[in-house]
């Protein structure tokens, strides 16, 4: 389980990024809820274990008293009544009822004892002698059994809670140490992949926009160069023509001086200007 | 998870114990014998002559076979004889409760549930 490899098999798309983010959020909510549940159950669990400890001690005392009262009966009746009682047991007078208690979603059963009316298996017990002791003994044992029933409820709750707490803690740990890191890894992976794609896309776009610019740039420079060349050529030709014309005029030295002057004047001016320009 | 149906009709207690304990608990009125064809008692008297197989069989019957028993009471010195069975029994229903007997004082160190409590709290 290396950090980078431990992620879910998803395609790095924006949709799965959204899904993963929702999943992470859900996992975090579930984690906090389960954690709270586990804490509530543990609190209850500790309370129950404390009460079990107390109840066990109490049971020891109660059973001792009950045994003593049974010894009294044996003494009073003057013989062992065990066999007689075992044989006459028919229908339970002392019965259980279960009710439930809800502790953060866990149903904890609790036993409740009740006495049925009308059936008494031991009506004849102790009829001869020791009836009073038998009666007292029955009461003592009834109290003892009530204590035992209470203890049994606690114990059942203990067993169930123990199991439930284990399951809940396992879930909490699974979410905390497996699901959340894996989802985070997946999100990281998707993000890095998306970033990579973005960079690629940006680079591609740059390439695309650079290409026509280059073309245009090249064309422009060529155009500018051409124009200059043309201008220079034109100027040269003009100057050449003017010079020739001047030479011709000087050679002729002839009649239409004014006309030549008139034409030469502006031409000269223009030529001078042009010359200046070129020199510049 | 234990369902409602699993324990709603568990209304009896069962006892595996020495004669005095059983007598006393029967006096309290927990004794029950089912209808005649296969009349089953919900108690077993164990003395020095009872062999371990009988106890195991009774324990098995009370905990797994019968569905009407909510609590099984067993004397601690008898539980010691089938200790492996009692310790491996982890179901919630019926609850198995170790009780002290007249001749054998209660020792919390041996109790399967109390030992679990201690283990859980790292003592």
Short mmCIF file of C-alpha atoms in Angstrom, two decimals:
data_model
loop_
_atom_site.label_atom_id
_atom_site.label_comp_id
_atom_site.label_asym_id
_atom_site.label_seq_id
_atom_site.Cartn_x
_atom_site.Cartn_y
_atom_site.Cartn_z
CA UNK A 1 0.00 0.00 0.00
CA UNK A 2 2.25 2.74 -1.13
CA UNK A 3 0.87 6.24 -0.80
CA UNK A 4 0.71 7.02 -4.48
CA UNK A 5 -0.65 3.72 -5.65
CA UNK A 6 -3.41 3.50 -3.06
CA UNK A 7 -6.19 5.21 -4.88
CA UNK A 8 -9.36 4.28 -6.59
CA UNK A 9 -9.36 3.31 -10.22
CA UNK A 10 -11.03 6.31 -11.79
CA UNK A 11 -10.44 8.38 -14.86
CA UNK A 12 -9.04 11.78 -14.01
CA UNK A 13 -11.97 13.85 -15.11
CA UNK A 14 -13.72 16.78 -13.54
CA UNK A 15 -16.79 14.67 -12.96
CA UNK A 16 -14.96 12.04 -10.99
CA UNK A 17 -13.21 14.80 -9.08
CA UNK A 18 -16.62 16.08 -8.04
CA UNK A 19 -17.69 12.57 -7.11
CA UNK A 20 -14.56 12.01 -5.05
CA UNK A 21 -15.00 15.31 -3.26
CA UNK A 22 -18.57 14.38 -2.37
CA UNK A 23 -17.36 10.99 -1.21
CA UNK A 24 -14.69 12.52 0.99
CA UNK A 25 -17.23 14.84 2.53
CA UNK A 26 -19.58 11.94 3.19
CA UNK A 27 -16.79 9.88 4.70
CA UNK A 28 -15.83 12.71 7.01
CA UNK A 29 -19.41 13.23 8.15
CA UNK A 30 -19.86 9.50 8.68
CA UNK A 31 -16.61 9.33 10.57
CA UNK A 32 -17.58 12.06 12.98
CA UNK A 33 -21.04 10.54 13.51
CA UNK A 34 -19.67 7.07 14.12
CA UNK A 35 -17.03 8.45 16.41
CA UNK A 36 -19.69 10.14 18.48
CA UNK A 37 -21.75 6.97 18.52
CA UNK A 38 -18.77 4.97 19.65
CA UNK A 39 -18.11 7.46 22.40
CA UNK A 40 -21.71 7.36 23.60
CA UNK A 41 -21.65 3.57 23.60
CA UNK A 42 -18.32 3.43 25.39
CA UNK A 43 -19.62 5.75 28.06
CA UNK A 44 -22.60 3.49 28.54
CA UNK A 45 -20.35 0.46 28.45
CA UNK A 46 -18.15 1.76 31.23
CA UNK A 47 -21.17 2.53 33.34
CA UNK A 48 -22.46 -0.99 32.80
CA UNK A 49 -19.17 -2.64 33.67
CA UNK A 50 -19.02 -0.64 36.86
CA UNK A 51 -22.55 -1.70 37.73
CA UNK A 52 -21.76 -5.32 36.90
CA UNK A 53 -18.90 -5.23 39.33
CA UNK A 54 -21.17 -3.85 42.03
CA UNK A 55 -23.98 -6.24 41.22
CA UNK A 56 -21.67 -9.25 41.38
CA UNK A 57 -20.56 -8.26 44.84
CA UNK A 58 -24.12 -7.68 45.91
CA UNK A 59 -25.08 -11.06 44.50
CA UNK A 60 -22.43 -12.71 46.65
CA UNK A 61 -23.91 -11.18 49.79
CA UNK A 62 -27.51 -11.89 48.83
CA UNK A 63 -26.79 -15.51 48.01
CA UNK A 64 -25.07 -15.92 51.34
CA UNK A 65 -28.12 -14.66 53.19
CA UNK A 66 -30.35 -16.88 51.08
CA UNK A 67 -28.24 -19.95 51.85
CA UNK A 68 -28.47 -19.15 55.51
CA UNK A 69 -32.24 -18.97 55.38
CA UNK A 70 -32.32 -22.29 53.53
CA UNK A 71 -30.21 -23.78 56.30
CA UNK A 72 -32.80 -22.45 58.75
CA UNK A 73 -35.50 -24.22 56.79
CA UNK A 74 -33.58 -27.48 56.79
CA UNK A 75 -33.13 -27.16 60.52
CA UNK A 76 -36.77 -26.27 61.18
CA UNK A 77 -38.24 -28.92 58.94
CA UNK A 78 -35.82 -31.41 60.38
CA UNK A 79 -34.72 -33.09 57.21
CA UNK A 80 -33.81 -32.38 53.64
CA UNK A 81 -36.68 -30.93 51.69
CA UNK A 82 -34.72 -30.70 48.45
CA UNK A 83 -36.11 -33.84 46.90
CA UNK A 84 -39.68 -32.97 47.77
CA UNK A 85 -39.32 -29.53 46.26
CA UNK A 86 -37.70 -30.78 43.09
CA UNK A 87 -40.48 -33.22 42.57
CA UNK A 88 -43.26 -30.75 43.19
CA UNK A 89 -41.95 -28.08 40.83
CA UNK A 90 -44.41 -27.84 37.96
CA UNK A 91 -44.90 -24.39 36.61
CA UNK A 92 -42.74 -21.35 37.06
CA UNK A 93 -44.18 -18.67 39.27
CA UNK A 94 -41.25 -16.42 38.75
CA UNK A 95 -40.93 -15.43 35.13
CA UNK A 96 -39.06 -12.99 32.95
CA UNK A 97 -40.16 -10.30 30.62
CA UNK A 98 -37.79 -8.48 28.29
CA UNK A 99 -37.99 -4.85 27.44
CA UNK A 100 -35.71 -2.83 25.25
CA UNK A 101 -33.74 0.27 25.72
CA UNK A 102 -32.32 2.26 22.86
CA UNK A 103 -28.77 3.53 23.29
CA UNK A 104 -27.73 5.47 20.18
CA UNK A 105 -29.33 3.03 17.81
CA UNK A 106 -28.46 -0.12 19.71
CA UNK A 107 -31.29 -2.04 21.26
CA UNK A 108 -30.29 -3.24 24.68
CA UNK A 109 -32.63 -5.80 26.17
CA UNK A 110 -33.33 -5.69 29.85
CA UNK A 111 -34.92 -8.46 31.83
CA UNK A 112 -37.72 -7.74 34.15
CA UNK A 113 -39.04 -10.27 36.59
CA UNK A 114 -42.66 -10.74 37.45
CA UNK A 115 -44.65 -13.21 39.50
CA UNK A 116 -47.54 -15.06 37.95
CA UNK A 117 -50.60 -15.30 40.08
CA UNK A 118 -52.44 -18.41 41.07
CA UNK A 119 -49.91 -21.19 40.80
CA UNK A 120 -48.14 -22.19 43.90
CA UNK A 121 -46.26 -25.45 43.61
CA UNK A 122 -45.17 -25.48 47.18
CA UNK A 123 -48.42 -24.92 49.02
CA UNK A 124 -47.85 -28.05 51.07
CA UNK A 125 -44.18 -27.49 51.77
CA UNK A 126 -43.51 -26.94 55.40
CA UNK A 127 -47.09 -27.72 56.29
CA UNK A 128 -46.00 -29.98 59.10
CA UNK A 129 -43.47 -27.71 60.65
CA UNK A 130 -41.19 -24.85 59.71
CA UNK A 131 -43.81 -23.16 57.55
CA UNK A 132 -42.73 -19.76 58.69
CA UNK A 133 -39.10 -20.46 57.84
CA UNK A 134 -40.09 -21.80 54.45
CA UNK A 135 -42.07 -18.65 53.78
CA UNK A 136 -39.17 -16.46 54.80
CA UNK A 137 -36.77 -18.52 52.76
CA UNK A 138 -38.95 -18.13 49.68
CA UNK A 139 -38.99 -14.39 50.12
CA UNK A 140 -35.24 -14.27 50.57
CA UNK A 141 -34.64 -16.35 47.49
CA UNK A 142 -37.12 -14.29 45.50
CA UNK A 143 -35.08 -11.22 46.34
CA UNK A 144 -31.90 -13.04 45.43
CA UNK A 145 -33.32 -14.05 42.09
CA UNK A 146 -34.39 -10.48 41.44
CA UNK A 147 -30.81 -9.39 42.02
CA UNK A 148 -29.67 -12.15 39.68
CA UNK A 149 -32.09 -11.02 37.00
CA UNK A 150 -30.78 -7.49 37.27
CA UNK A 151 -27.26 -8.79 36.96
CA UNK A 152 -28.24 -10.88 33.95
CA UNK A 153 -29.67 -7.78 32.24
CA UNK A 154 -26.43 -5.95 32.82
CA UNK A 155 -24.46 -8.87 31.57
CA UNK A 156 -26.53 -9.20 28.40
CA UNK A 157 -26.17 -5.50 27.76
CA UNK A 158 -22.46 -5.88 28.36
CA UNK A 159 -22.12 -8.67 25.82
CA UNK A 160 -24.18 -6.85 23.18
CA UNK A 161 -22.46 -3.51 23.74
CA UNK A 162 -19.07 -5.14 23.61
CA UNK A 163 -19.88 -6.58 20.21
CA UNK A 164 -21.44 -3.37 18.88
CA UNK A 165 -18.56 -1.21 20.10
CA UNK A 166 -16.09 -3.47 18.37
CA UNK A 167 -18.02 -3.20 15.10
CA UNK A 168 -18.38 0.57 15.39
CA UNK A 169 -14.72 1.06 16.23
CA UNK A 170 -13.73 -1.10 13.32
CA UNK A 171 -15.82 1.09 11.05
CA UNK A 172 -14.41 4.29 12.51
CA UNK A 173 -10.88 3.04 11.99
CA UNK A 174 -11.61 1.81 8.49
CA UNK A 175 -12.96 5.20 7.49
CA UNK A 176 -10.16 7.06 9.21
CA UNK A 177 -7.26 4.98 7.98
CA UNK A 178 -8.40 3.50 4.70
CA UNK A 179 -11.29 5.29 3.05
CA UNK A 180 -10.35 8.91 3.78
CA UNK A 181 -6.65 8.61 2.78
CA UNK A 182 -7.57 6.70 -0.34
CA UNK A 183 -10.14 9.28 -1.38
CA UNK A 184 -7.67 12.06 -0.66
CA UNK A 185 -5.07 10.28 -2.75
CA UNK A 186 -7.56 9.93 -5.58
CA UNK A 187 -8.41 13.62 -5.41
CA UNK A 188 -4.73 14.50 -5.43
CA UNK A 189 -4.17 12.24 -8.39
CA UNK A 190 -7.08 13.71 -10.34
CA UNK A 191 -5.94 17.24 -9.54
CA UNK A 192 -2.40 16.57 -10.68
CA UNK A 193 -3.64 14.96 -13.86
CA UNK A 194 -5.96 17.85 -14.55
CA UNK A 195 -3.16 20.33 -13.93
CA UNK A 196 -0.99 18.42 -16.31
CA UNK A 197 -3.70 18.57 -18.92
CA UNK A 198 -4.07 22.29 -18.32
CA UNK A 199 -0.38 22.88 -18.84
CA UNK A 200 -0.44 20.84 -22.01
CA UNK A 201 -3.43 22.75 -23.25
CA UNK A 202 -1.81 26.08 -22.47
CA UNK A 203 1.34 25.12 -24.29
CA UNK A 204 -0.64 23.95 -27.27
CA UNK A 205 -2.61 27.18 -27.40
CA UNK A 206 0.58 29.16 -27.21
CA UNK A 207 1.98 27.22 -30.12
CA UNK A 208 -1.15 27.82 -32.11
CA UNK A 209 -1.16 31.57 -31.51
CA UNK A 210 2.61 31.87 -32.10
CA UNK A 211 2.48 30.28 -35.55
CA UNK A 212 0.42 32.87 -37.46
CA UNK A 213 2.23 35.67 -35.66
CA UNK A 214 5.52 34.34 -36.95
CA UNK A 215 4.10 34.13 -40.43
CA UNK A 216 2.79 37.63 -40.33
CA UNK A 217 6.01 38.89 -38.89
CA UNK A 218 8.01 37.35 -41.70
CA UNK A 219 5.69 38.78 -44.32
CA UNK A 220 5.84 42.22 -42.80
CA UNK A 221 9.62 42.36 -42.69
CA UNK A 222 9.76 41.21 -46.30
CA UNK A 223 7.28 43.85 -47.33
CA UNK A 224 9.14 46.58 -45.54
CA UNK A 225 12.40 45.55 -47.16
CA UNK A 226 10.83 45.50 -50.60
CA UNK A 227 9.35 48.89 -50.21
CA UNK A 228 12.66 50.39 -49.18
CA UNK A 229 14.36 48.79 -52.07
CA UNK A 230 11.75 50.06 -54.41
CA UNK A 231 11.94 53.56 -52.98
CA UNK A 232 15.69 53.59 -53.30
CA UNK A 233 15.56 52.36 -56.85
CA UNK A 234 12.98 54.96 -57.76
CA UNK A 235 15.06 57.69 -56.24
CA UNK A 236 18.15 56.52 -57.97
CA UNK A 237 16.38 56.43 -61.28
CA UNK A 238 14.94 59.88 -60.77
CA UNK A 239 18.26 61.31 -59.80
CA UNK A 240 19.88 59.70 -62.75
CA UNK A 241 17.27 61.13 -65.04
CA UNK A 242 17.70 64.59 -63.60
CA UNK A 243 21.42 64.47 -63.85
CA UNK A 244 21.17 63.43 -67.48
CA UNK A 245 18.69 66.15 -68.15
CA UNK A 246 20.98 68.73 -66.58
CA UNK A 247 23.91 67.52 -68.61
CA UNK A 248 21.81 67.74 -71.73
CA UNK A 249 20.76 71.26 -70.87
CA UNK A 250 24.34 72.34 -70.23
CA UNK A 251 25.43 70.73 -73.44
CA UNK A 252 22.74 72.46 -75.46
CA UNK A 253 23.21 75.92 -73.83
CA UNK A 254 20.49 76.79 -76.12
CA UNK A 255 17.46 78.92 -76.79
CA UNK A 256 14.81 77.64 -74.54
CA UNK A 257 16.82 78.68 -71.43
CA UNK A 258 13.85 80.07 -69.68
CA UNK A 259 11.87 76.94 -70.34
CA UNK A 260 14.85 74.87 -69.15
CA UNK A 261 15.21 77.09 -66.15
CA UNK A 262 11.60 76.92 -65.43
CA UNK A 263 11.67 73.15 -65.58
CA UNK A 264 15.06 72.84 -63.91
CA UNK A 265 14.15 75.04 -60.97
CA UNK A 266 11.54 72.90 -59.45
CA UNK A 267 13.37 69.73 -60.48
CA UNK A 268 16.47 70.98 -58.74
CA UNK A 269 14.57 71.84 -55.66
CA UNK A 270 12.97 68.46 -55.66
CA UNK A 271 16.30 66.82 -56.30
CA UNK A 272 17.90 68.77 -53.48
CA UNK A 273 15.18 67.74 -51.15
CA UNK A 274 15.49 64.18 -52.27
CA UNK A 275 19.19 64.31 -51.83
CA UNK A 276 18.90 65.61 -48.34
CA UNK A 277 16.48 62.81 -47.55
CA UNK A 278 18.77 60.19 -48.93
CA UNK A 279 21.77 61.58 -47.08
CA UNK A 280 19.78 61.52 -43.95
CA UNK B 1 -27.63 -8.47 15.70
CA UNK B 2 -30.17 -9.96 18.04
CA UNK B 3 -33.64 -9.43 16.80
CA UNK B 4 -36.76 -8.83 18.79
CA UNK B 5 -38.04 -12.32 18.01
CA UNK B 6 -34.93 -13.83 19.49
CA UNK B 7 -35.74 -13.02 23.05
CA UNK B 8 -39.34 -11.96 23.34
CA UNK B 9 -40.55 -15.34 24.53
CA UNK B 10 -37.67 -16.17 26.77
CA UNK B 11 -39.45 -16.13 30.07
CA UNK B 12 -37.83 -18.77 32.23
CA UNK B 13 -34.68 -19.14 34.20
CA UNK B 14 -32.67 -22.35 34.27
CA UNK B 15 -30.41 -23.63 37.02
CA UNK B 16 -27.47 -25.99 37.09
CA UNK B 17 -26.38 -26.25 40.66
CA UNK B 18 -25.88 -28.24 43.81
CA UNK B 19 -28.88 -29.41 45.76
CA UNK B 20 -29.09 -26.47 48.12
CA UNK B 21 -28.89 -23.82 45.42
CA UNK B 22 -31.46 -25.56 43.28
CA UNK B 23 -33.80 -26.06 46.21
CA UNK B 24 -33.59 -22.45 47.19
CA UNK B 25 -34.15 -21.17 43.68
CA UNK B 26 -37.05 -23.54 43.16
CA UNK B 27 -38.57 -22.23 46.37
CA UNK B 28 -38.40 -18.77 44.84
CA UNK B 29 -40.59 -20.19 42.10
CA UNK B 30 -38.44 -20.53 39.04
CA UNK B 31 -38.98 -24.27 38.56
CA UNK B 32 -40.80 -25.21 35.40
CA UNK B 33 -41.56 -28.54 33.78
CA UNK B 34 -42.82 -28.53 30.21
CA UNK B 35 -45.89 -30.37 29.01
CA UNK B 36 -45.94 -34.16 29.62
CA UNK B 37 -44.91 -35.80 26.28
CA UNK B 38 -41.32 -34.65 26.67
CA UNK B 39 -41.39 -33.10 30.09
CA UNK B 40 -38.18 -31.17 30.41
CA UNK B 41 -37.10 -29.66 33.66
CA UNK B 42 -35.33 -26.35 33.65
CA UNK B 43 -33.03 -27.36 36.46
CA UNK B 44 -30.28 -29.87 37.02
CA UNK B 45 -29.02 -30.98 40.39
CA UNK B 46 -25.33 -31.74 40.36
CA UNK B 47 -23.60 -33.68 43.13
CA UNK B 48 -20.27 -35.41 43.41
CA UNK B 49 -21.49 -38.37 41.37
CA UNK B 50 -22.75 -36.41 38.37
CA UNK B 51 -20.31 -36.73 35.52
CA UNK B 52 -19.13 -33.82 33.44
CA UNK B 53 -20.81 -35.04 30.26
CA UNK B 54 -24.22 -34.71 31.90
CA UNK B 55 -23.45 -31.15 32.97
CA UNK B 56 -22.22 -30.27 29.51
CA UNK B 57 -25.29 -31.78 27.95
CA UNK B 58 -27.57 -29.82 30.28
CA UNK B 59 -25.64 -26.61 29.62
CA UNK B 60 -25.92 -27.22 25.91
CA UNK B 61 -29.65 -27.89 26.20
CA UNK B 62 -30.34 -24.75 28.24
CA UNK B 63 -28.21 -22.41 26.14
CA UNK B 64 -28.75 -23.54 22.56
CA UNK B 65 -31.66 -25.92 22.25
CA UNK B 66 -34.35 -24.37 24.40
CA UNK B 67 -35.61 -21.07 23.16
CA UNK B 68 -37.70 -20.19 26.20
CA UNK B 69 -34.85 -19.67 28.66
CA UNK B 70 -33.60 -16.17 29.26
CA UNK B 71 -31.07 -16.70 32.02
CA UNK B 72 -28.99 -19.74 32.90
CA UNK B 73 -27.74 -19.79 36.46
CA UNK B 74 -24.82 -22.06 37.16
CA UNK B 75 -22.89 -22.60 40.36
CA UNK B 76 -19.36 -21.40 40.04
CA UNK B 77 -17.75 -24.67 41.12
CA UNK B 78 -19.83 -26.48 38.49
CA UNK B 79 -18.94 -23.90 35.86
CA UNK B 80 -15.33 -24.67 36.69
CA UNK B 81 -15.88 -28.26 35.63
CA UNK B 82 -17.02 -27.19 32.18
CA UNK B 83 -14.93 -24.02 32.17
CA UNK B 84 -13.99 -24.22 28.50
CA UNK B 85 -17.65 -24.36 27.54
CA UNK B 86 -18.62 -21.44 29.75
CA UNK B 87 -15.68 -19.33 28.60
CA UNK B 88 -16.33 -19.94 24.93
CA UNK B 89 -19.99 -19.13 25.33
CA UNK B 90 -20.30 -15.55 24.14
CA UNK B 91 -23.90 -15.20 22.94
CA UNK B 92 -26.10 -12.59 24.56
CA UNK B 93 -29.09 -14.90 24.93
CA UNK B 94 -29.54 -16.64 27.20
CA UNK B 95 -27.34 -14.88 29.70
CA UNK B 96 -25.13 -17.26 31.63
CA UNK B 97 -24.64 -16.21 35.20
CA UNK B 98 -22.21 -17.79 37.60
CA UNK B 99 -23.55 -17.82 41.12
CA UNK B 100 -21.86 -18.69 44.36
CA UNK B 101 -22.85 -21.81 46.25
CA UNK B 102 -23.01 -22.47 49.93
CA UNK B 103 -19.86 -24.53 50.11
CA UNK B 104 -17.85 -22.60 47.55
CA UNK B 105 -17.37 -18.88 48.13
CA UNK B 106 -17.63 -16.64 45.13
CA UNK B 107 -14.37 -15.91 43.36
CA UNK B 108 -14.63 -12.95 40.96
CA UNK B 109 -11.35 -13.94 39.29
CA UNK B 110 -12.91 -17.05 37.80
CA UNK B 111 -16.07 -15.46 36.46
CA UNK B 112 -16.01 -15.50 32.65
CA UNK B 113 -17.76 -12.14 32.32
CA UNK B 114 -15.75 -10.42 35.00
CA UNK B 115 -12.58 -11.67 33.40
CA UNK B 116 -13.67 -10.12 30.14
CA UNK B 117 -14.38 -6.89 31.98
CA UNK B 118 -10.91 -6.97 33.48
CA UNK B 119 -9.27 -7.80 30.18
CA UNK B 120 -11.08 -4.97 28.42
CA UNK B 121 -9.85 -2.49 30.93
CA UNK B 122 -6.34 -3.84 30.84
CA UNK B 123 -6.11 -4.90 34.44
#
